[in-house]
Coordinates of C-alpha atoms and ligand atoms in Angstrom, one line a residue:
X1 CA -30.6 61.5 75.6
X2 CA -31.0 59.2 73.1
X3 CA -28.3 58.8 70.3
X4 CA -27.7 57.9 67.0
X5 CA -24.3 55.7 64.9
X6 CA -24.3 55.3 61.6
X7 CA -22.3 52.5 60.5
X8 CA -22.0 49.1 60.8
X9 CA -18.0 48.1 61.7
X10 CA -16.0 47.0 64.5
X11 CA -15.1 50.9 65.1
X12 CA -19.0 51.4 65.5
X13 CA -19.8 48.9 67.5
X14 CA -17.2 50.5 70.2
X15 CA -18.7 53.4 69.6
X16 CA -21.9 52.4 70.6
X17 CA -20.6 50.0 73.6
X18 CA -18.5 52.9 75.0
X19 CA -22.3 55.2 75.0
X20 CA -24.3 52.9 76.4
X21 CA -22.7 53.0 79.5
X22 CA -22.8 56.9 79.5
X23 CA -25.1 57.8 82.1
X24 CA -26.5 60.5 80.3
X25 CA -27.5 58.1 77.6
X26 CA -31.1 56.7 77.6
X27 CA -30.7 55.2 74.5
X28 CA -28.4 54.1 71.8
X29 CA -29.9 53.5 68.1
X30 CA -27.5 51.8 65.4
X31 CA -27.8 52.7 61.4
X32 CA -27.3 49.6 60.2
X33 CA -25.3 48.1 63.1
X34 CA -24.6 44.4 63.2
X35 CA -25.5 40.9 65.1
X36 CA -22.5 42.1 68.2
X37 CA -23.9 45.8 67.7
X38 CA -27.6 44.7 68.5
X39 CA -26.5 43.4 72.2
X40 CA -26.0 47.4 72.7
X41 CA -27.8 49.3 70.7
X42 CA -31.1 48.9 68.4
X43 CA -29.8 48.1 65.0
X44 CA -32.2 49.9 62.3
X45 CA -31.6 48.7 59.2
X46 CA -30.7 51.6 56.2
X47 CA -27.7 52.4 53.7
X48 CA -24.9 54.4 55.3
X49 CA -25.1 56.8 52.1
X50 CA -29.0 56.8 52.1
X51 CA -29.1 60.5 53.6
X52 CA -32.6 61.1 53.5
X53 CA -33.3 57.2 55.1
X54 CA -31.2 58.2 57.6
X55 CA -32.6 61.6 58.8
X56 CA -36.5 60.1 58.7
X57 CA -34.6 57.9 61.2
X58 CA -33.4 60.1 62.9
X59 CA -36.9 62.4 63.2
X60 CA -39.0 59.6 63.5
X61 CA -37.0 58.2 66.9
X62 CA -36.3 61.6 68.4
X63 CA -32.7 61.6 68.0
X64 CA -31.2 63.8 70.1
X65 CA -27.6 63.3 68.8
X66 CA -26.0 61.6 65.8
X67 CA -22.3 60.5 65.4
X68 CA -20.9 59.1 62.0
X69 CA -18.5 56.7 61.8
X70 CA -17.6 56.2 58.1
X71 CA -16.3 58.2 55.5
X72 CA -18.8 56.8 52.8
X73 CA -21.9 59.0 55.0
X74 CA -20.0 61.7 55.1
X75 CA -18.5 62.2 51.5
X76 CA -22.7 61.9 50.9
X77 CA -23.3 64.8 52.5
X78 CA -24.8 63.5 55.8
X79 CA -23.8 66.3 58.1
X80 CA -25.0 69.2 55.6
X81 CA -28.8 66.8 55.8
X82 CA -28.7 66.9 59.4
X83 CA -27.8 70.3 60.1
X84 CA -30.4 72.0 57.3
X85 CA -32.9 70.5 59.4
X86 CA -31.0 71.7 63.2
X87 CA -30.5 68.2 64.0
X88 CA -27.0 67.7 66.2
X89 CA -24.8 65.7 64.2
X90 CA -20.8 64.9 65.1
X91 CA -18.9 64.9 61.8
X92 CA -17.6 67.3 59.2
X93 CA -19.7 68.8 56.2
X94 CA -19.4 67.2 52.7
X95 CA -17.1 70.3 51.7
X96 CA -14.8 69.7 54.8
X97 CA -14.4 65.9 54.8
X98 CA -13.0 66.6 51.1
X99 CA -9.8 66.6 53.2
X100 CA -10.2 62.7 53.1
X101 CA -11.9 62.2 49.9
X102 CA -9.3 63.8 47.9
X103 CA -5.9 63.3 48.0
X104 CA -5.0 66.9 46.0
X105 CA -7.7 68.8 48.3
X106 CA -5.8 67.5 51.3
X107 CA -2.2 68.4 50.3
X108 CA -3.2 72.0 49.3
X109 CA -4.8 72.7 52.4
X110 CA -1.9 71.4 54.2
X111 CA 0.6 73.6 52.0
X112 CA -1.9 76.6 52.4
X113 CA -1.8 75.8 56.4
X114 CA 1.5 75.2 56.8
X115 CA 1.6 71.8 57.8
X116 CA 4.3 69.5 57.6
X117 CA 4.2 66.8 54.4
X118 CA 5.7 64.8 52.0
X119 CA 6.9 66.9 48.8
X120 CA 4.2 66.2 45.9
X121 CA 3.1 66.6 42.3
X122 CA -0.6 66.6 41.0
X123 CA -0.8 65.2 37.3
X124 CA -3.8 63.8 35.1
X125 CA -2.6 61.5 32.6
X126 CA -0.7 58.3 32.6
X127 CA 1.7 60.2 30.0
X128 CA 2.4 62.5 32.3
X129 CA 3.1 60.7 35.8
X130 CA 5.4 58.5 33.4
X131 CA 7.1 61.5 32.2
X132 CA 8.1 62.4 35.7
X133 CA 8.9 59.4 37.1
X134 CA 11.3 59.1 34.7
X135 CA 13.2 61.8 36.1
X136 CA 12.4 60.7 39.7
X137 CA 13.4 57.1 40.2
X138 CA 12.3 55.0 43.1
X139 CA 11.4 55.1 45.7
X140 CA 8.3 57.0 45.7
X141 CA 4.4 56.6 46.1
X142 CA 1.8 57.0 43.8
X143 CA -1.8 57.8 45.1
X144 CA -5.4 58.0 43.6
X145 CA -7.0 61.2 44.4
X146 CA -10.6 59.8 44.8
X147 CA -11.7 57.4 47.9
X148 CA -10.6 54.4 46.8
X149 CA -11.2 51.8 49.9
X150 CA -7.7 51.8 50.8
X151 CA -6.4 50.5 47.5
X152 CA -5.0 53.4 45.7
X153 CA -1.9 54.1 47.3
X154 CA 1.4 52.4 46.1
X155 CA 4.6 52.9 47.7
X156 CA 7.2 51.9 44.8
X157 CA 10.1 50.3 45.3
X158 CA 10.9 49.2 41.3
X159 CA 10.1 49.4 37.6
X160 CA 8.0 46.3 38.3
X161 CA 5.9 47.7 41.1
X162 CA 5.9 51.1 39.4
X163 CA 4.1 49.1 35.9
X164 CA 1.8 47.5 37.9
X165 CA 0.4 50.7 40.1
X166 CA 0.2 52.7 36.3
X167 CA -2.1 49.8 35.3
X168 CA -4.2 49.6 38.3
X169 CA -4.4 53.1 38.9
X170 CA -5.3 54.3 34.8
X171 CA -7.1 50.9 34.6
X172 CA -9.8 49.8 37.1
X173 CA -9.2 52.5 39.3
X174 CA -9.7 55.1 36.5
X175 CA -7.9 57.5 38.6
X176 CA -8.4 61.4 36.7
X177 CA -5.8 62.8 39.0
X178 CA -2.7 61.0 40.6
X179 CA -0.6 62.2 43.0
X180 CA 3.2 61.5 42.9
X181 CA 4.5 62.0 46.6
X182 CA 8.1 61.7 48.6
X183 CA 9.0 58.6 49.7
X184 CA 9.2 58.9 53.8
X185 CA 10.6 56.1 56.0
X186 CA 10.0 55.9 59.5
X187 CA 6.9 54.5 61.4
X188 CA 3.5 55.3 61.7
X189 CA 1.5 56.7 64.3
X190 CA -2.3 57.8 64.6
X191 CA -3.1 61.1 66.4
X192 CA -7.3 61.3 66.4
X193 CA -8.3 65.2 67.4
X194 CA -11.9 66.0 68.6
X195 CA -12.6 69.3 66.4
X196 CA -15.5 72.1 67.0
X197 CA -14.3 74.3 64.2
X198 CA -12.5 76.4 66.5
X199 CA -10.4 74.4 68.4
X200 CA -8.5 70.6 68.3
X201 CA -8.2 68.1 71.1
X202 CA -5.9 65.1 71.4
X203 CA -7.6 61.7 72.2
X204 CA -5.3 59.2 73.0
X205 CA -2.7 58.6 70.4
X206 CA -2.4 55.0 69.1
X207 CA -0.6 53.1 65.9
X208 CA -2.4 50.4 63.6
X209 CA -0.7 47.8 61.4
X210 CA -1.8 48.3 58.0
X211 CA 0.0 45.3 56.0
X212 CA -2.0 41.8 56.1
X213 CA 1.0 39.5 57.4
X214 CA 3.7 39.4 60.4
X215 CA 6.3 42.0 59.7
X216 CA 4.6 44.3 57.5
X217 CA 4.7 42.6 54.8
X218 CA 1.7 41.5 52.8
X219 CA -0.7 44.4 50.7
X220 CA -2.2 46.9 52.7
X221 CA -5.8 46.7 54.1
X222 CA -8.0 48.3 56.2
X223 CA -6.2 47.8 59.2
X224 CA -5.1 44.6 61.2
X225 CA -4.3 46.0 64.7
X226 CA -3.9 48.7 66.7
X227 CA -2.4 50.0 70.0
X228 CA -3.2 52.6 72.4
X229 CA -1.7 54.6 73.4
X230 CA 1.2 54.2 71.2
X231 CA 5.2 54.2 72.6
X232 CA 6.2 55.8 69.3
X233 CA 5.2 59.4 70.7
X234 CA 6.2 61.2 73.6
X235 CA 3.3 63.5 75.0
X236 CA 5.6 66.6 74.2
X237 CA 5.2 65.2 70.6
X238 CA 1.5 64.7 70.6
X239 CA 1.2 68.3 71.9
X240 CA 3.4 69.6 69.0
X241 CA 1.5 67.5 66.3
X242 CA -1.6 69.4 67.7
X243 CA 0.0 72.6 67.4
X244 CA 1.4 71.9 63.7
X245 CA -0.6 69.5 62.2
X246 CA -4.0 69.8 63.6
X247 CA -5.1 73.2 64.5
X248 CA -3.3 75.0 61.5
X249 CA -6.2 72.9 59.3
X250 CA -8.8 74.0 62.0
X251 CA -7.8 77.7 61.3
X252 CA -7.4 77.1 57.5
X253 CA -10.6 75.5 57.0
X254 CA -12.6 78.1 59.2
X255 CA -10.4 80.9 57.1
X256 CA -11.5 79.6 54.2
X257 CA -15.4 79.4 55.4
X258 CA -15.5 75.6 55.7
X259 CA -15.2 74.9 58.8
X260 CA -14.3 71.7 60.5
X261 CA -15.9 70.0 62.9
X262 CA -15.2 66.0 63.8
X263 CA -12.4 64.1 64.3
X264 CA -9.5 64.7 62.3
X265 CA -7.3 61.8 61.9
X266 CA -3.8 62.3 61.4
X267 CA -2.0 59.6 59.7
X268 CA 1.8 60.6 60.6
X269 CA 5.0 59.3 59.4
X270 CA 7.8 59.6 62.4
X271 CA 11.4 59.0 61.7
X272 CA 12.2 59.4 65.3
X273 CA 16.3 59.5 64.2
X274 CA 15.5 63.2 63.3
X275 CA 14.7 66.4 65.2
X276 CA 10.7 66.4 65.8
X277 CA 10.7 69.6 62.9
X278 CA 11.9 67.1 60.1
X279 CA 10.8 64.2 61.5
X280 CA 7.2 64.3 62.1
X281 CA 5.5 64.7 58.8
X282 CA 1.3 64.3 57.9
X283 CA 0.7 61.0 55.6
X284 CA -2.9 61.9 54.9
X285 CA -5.8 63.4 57.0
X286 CA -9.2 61.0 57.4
X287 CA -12.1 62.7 59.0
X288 CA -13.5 59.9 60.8
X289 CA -12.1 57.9 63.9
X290 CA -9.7 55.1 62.3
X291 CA -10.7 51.5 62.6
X292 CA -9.1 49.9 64.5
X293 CA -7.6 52.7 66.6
X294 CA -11.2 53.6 67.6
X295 CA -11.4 50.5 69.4
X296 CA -8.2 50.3 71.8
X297 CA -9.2 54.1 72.0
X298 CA -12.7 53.6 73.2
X299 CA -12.5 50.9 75.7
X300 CA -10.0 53.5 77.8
X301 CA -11.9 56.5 78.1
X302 CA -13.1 57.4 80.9
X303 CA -14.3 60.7 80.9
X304 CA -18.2 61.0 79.2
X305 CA -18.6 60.7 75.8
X306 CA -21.5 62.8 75.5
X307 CA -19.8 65.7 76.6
X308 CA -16.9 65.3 73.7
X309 CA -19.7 64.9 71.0
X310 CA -22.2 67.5 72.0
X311 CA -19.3 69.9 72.1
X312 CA -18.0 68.6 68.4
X313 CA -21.2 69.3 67.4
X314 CA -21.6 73.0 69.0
X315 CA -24.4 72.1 71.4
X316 CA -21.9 72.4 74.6
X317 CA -19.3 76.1 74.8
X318 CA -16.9 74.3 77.0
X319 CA -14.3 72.1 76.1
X320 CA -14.3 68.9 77.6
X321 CA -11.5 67.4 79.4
X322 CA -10.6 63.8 78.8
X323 CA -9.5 61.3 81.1
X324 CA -7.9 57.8 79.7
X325 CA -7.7 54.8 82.2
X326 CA -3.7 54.2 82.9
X327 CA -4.2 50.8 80.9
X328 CA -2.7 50.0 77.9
X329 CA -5.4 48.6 74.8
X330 CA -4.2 46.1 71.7
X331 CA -6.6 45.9 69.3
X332 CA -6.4 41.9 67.3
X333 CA -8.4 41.8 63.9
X334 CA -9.6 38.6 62.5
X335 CA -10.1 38.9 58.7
X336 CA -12.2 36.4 56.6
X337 CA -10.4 33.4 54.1
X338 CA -9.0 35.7 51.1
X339 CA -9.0 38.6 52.8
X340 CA -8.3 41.1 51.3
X341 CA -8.1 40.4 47.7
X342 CA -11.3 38.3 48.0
X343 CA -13.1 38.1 51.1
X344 CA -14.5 34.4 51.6
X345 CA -18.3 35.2 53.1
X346 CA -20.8 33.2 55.2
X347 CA -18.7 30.6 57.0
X348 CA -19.6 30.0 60.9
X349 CA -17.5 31.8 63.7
X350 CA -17.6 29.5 66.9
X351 CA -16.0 30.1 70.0
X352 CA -17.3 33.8 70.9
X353 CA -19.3 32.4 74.2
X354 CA -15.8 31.4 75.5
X355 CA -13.9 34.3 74.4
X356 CA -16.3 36.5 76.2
X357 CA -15.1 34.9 79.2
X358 CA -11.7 36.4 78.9
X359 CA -11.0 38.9 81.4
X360 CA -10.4 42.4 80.0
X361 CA -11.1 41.4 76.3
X362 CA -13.9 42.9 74.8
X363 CA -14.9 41.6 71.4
X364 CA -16.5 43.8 68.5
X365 CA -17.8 43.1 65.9
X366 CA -17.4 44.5 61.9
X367 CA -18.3 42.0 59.0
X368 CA -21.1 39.5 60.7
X369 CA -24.2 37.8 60.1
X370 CA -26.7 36.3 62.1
X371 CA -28.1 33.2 61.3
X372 CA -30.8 31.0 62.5
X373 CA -30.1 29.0 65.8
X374 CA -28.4 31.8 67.3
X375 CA -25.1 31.2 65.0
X376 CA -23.1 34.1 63.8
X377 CA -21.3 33.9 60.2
X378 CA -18.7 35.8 58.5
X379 CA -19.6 38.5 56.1
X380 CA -16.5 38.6 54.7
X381 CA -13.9 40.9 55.0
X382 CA -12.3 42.3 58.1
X383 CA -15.1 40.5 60.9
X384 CA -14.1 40.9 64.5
X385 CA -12.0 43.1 66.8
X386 CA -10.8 41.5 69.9
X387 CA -8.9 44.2 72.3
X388 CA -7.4 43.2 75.3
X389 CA -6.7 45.6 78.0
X390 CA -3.9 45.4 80.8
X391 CA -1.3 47.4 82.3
X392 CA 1.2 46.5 80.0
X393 CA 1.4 46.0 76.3
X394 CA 2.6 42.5 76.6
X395 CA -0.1 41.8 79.0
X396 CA -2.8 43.3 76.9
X397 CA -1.4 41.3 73.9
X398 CA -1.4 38.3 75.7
X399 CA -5.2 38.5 77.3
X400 CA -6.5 40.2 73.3
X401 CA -4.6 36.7 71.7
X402 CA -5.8 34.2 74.6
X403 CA -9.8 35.7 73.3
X404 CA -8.4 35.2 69.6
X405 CA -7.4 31.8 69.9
X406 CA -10.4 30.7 71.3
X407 CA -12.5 32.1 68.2
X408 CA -12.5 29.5 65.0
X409 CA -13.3 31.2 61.6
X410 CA -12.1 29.0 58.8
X411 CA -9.0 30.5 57.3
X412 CA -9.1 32.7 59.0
X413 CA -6.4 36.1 58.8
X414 CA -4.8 37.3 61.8
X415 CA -1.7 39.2 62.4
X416 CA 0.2 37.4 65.4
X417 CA 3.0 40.7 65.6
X418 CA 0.2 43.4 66.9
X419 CA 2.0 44.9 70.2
X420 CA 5.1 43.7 69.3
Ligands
AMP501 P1 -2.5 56.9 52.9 O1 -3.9 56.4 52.5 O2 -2.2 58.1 52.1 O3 -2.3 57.0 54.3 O4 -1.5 55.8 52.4 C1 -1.7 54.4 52.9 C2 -0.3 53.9 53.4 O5 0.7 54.0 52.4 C3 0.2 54.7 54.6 O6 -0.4 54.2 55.8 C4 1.7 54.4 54.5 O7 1.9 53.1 55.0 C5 1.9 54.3 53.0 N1 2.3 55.7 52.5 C6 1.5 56.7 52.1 N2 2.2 57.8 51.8 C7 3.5 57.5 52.0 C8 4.8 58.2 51.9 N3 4.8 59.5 51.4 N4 5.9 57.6 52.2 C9 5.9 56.3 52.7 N5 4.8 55.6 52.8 C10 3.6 56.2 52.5
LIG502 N1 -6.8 52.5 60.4 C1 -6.8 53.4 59.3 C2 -8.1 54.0 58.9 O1 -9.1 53.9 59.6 O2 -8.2 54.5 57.9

């Protein structure tokens, strides 16, 4: 079988790594891929939004399956391409994945399912998110509606913060709709479910470390770590969060004639000092495996892959069952110079020959360039996953950090708390 990524990350390039070791795979193809991506798949150069670029790939190399890994192809309609033309494609339609690329879609079809979420107000104008603010005091958090890279949400703590997020979000965000949510404290957790339109299944839960610097403090970016699976949920937990926050939007969405196929990521917010019925509550949905979760999620599952996509996709009737190696996964990113306010590009990464004799590290690669004599740059941005894998935490941290410190990327970013 041959198959098909589109993407070009760190989350990707585990994607790709954990199918080409599929024994059902004959071949893995990359759309665009990058320089660590190329050393397991054929990297074919294209725009992940370029829909029509990507299914003339697709036809032209006899694609047999195609999994998406970022929002930005989906939101342009990639899955609705594929399927108009009965090509297999994991992923949810353009309609569907509007449960990540808008904040207001998501919160009414968790009110209309029944799922459990912070309190919230929709407004349009700056006057009028003022207006009730005013009334509200902080704490509270203030989102963009529209995909916005990460950068519109603020979680207000003061008058000062609060000024600042009206500015960004009426001023280079140009936000048309804000949402005004509940404040909720606790921690996070990720819980990724494997969707056919029908029916939801866990993958292995994990937790990612969204601030830049030690302690969560710093702005929030892409994602700086991750662990898998994640202490902060029991498996009595993860088993209600299915049953509460994951199939009631699988029913909803199929109610509603949109149904859901992909993974549904549920960003949850767990005060674990309260009962599980007030304490678990959904952040947001994505509709896309998170990076980094995917990778301390890929590099322990055991069970094929194949078999989880062709049945996302509808080409397989029976559920697959997964197995997960008893190991535990920390996931270490290293971010460019000025990440990520602005992301320093082109400066040489060194060291990647020894780090790949690490034992049970595995590095991936997001923002990279090759150049000539075989040397590999930065591209700016978040550039390379290192996960370690052990069976501990602290050992898995440990082996993911010894891989780390034998990388050099010239101020460099890089979170020495992840596991912690
Ligand atoms: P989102 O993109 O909606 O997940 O928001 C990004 C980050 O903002 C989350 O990962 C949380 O750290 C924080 N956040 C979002 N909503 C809330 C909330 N209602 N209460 C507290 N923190 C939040
Ligand atoms: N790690 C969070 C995300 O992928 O959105």
């Amino acid at each position: 079988m041959k198959v098909l990524v589109i993407g070009s990350g760190a989350r990707e390039h585990a994607i790709c790594w954990r199918l080409a070791s599929s024994r059902s795979v004959s071949q893995v193809f990359c759309a665009p891929g990058n320089p660590g991506i190329a050393s397991v798949a054929t990297c074919l150069p294209s725009n992940v939004s370029a829909v029509d670029e990507l299914l003339a790939i697709a036809v032209d190399r006899g694609v047999d399956l195609t999994v998406v890994g970022p929002e930005a192809a989906l939101a342009a309609g990639i899955v609705d391409a594929f399927e108009a033309k009965g090509l297999r494609i994991v992923g949810p339609s353009q309609v569907a994945a509007q449960l990540e690329t808008s904040k207001s879609f998501a919160k009414e079809v968790m009110v209309a399912a029944g799922v459990p979420t912070a309190a919230y107000h929709v407004f349009k104008t700056r006057e009028e998110v003022e207006a009730f603010c005013a009334t509200r005091g902080s704490p509270l958090v203030l989102k963009a509606d529209g995909l916005a890279s990460g950068k519109g949400v603020f979680v207000i703590q003061n008058n000062t913060e609060f000024s600042d997020a009206i500015e960004m979000l009426f001023g280079s965000l140009r936000a048309s709709r804000v949402v005004v949510e509940e404040f909720l404290e606790g921690v996070e957790v990720s819980c990724i479910f494997a969707c056919n339109g029908d029916d939801a299944i866990p993958l292995a839960p994990a937790h990612d470390y969204k601030r830049l610097a030690d302690n969560d403090e710093g702005p929030n970016t892409g994602g700086m770590g991750s662990v898998c699976p994640t202490p902060r949920i029991s498996e009595a937990d993860l088993e209600w969060i299915r049953v509460n926050c994951a199939l009631p939007i699988v029913e909803t969405m199929k109610a509603r004639g949109t149904p859901f196929k992909g993974f549904l990521y549920a960003g949850l917010m767990v005060d674990s000092r309260l009962p599980r019925e007030q304490g678990i509550k959904v952040l947001e949905y994505n509709t896309r495996l998170g990076d980094p979760e995917c990778q301390s999620i890929m590099v322990r599952l055991v069970s094929e892959p194949v078999e989880l996509y062709e049945w996302m996709s509808g080409a397989r009737a029976e559920a697959p069952s997964l197995q997960w190696s008893k190991s535990v996964a920390t996931c270490v990113v290293i971010a460019s110079d000025g990440y990520p306010e602005a992301p320093r590009r082109g400066d040489q990464i060194t060291g990647l020959e020894l780090a790949a004799l690490v034992p049970n590290t595995v590095v991936f690669h997001a923002s990279t360039l090759q150049a000539e004599n075989s040397k590999i740059l930065s591209g700016g941005g978040r550039t390379l996953s290192v996960v370690g894998v052990a069976t501990s935490v602290e050992e898995a941290r440990a082996l993911a950090y010894k891989s780390v410190d034998v990388i050099q990327l010239r101020g460099r970013r890089v979170r020495r708390d992840i596991g912690l």
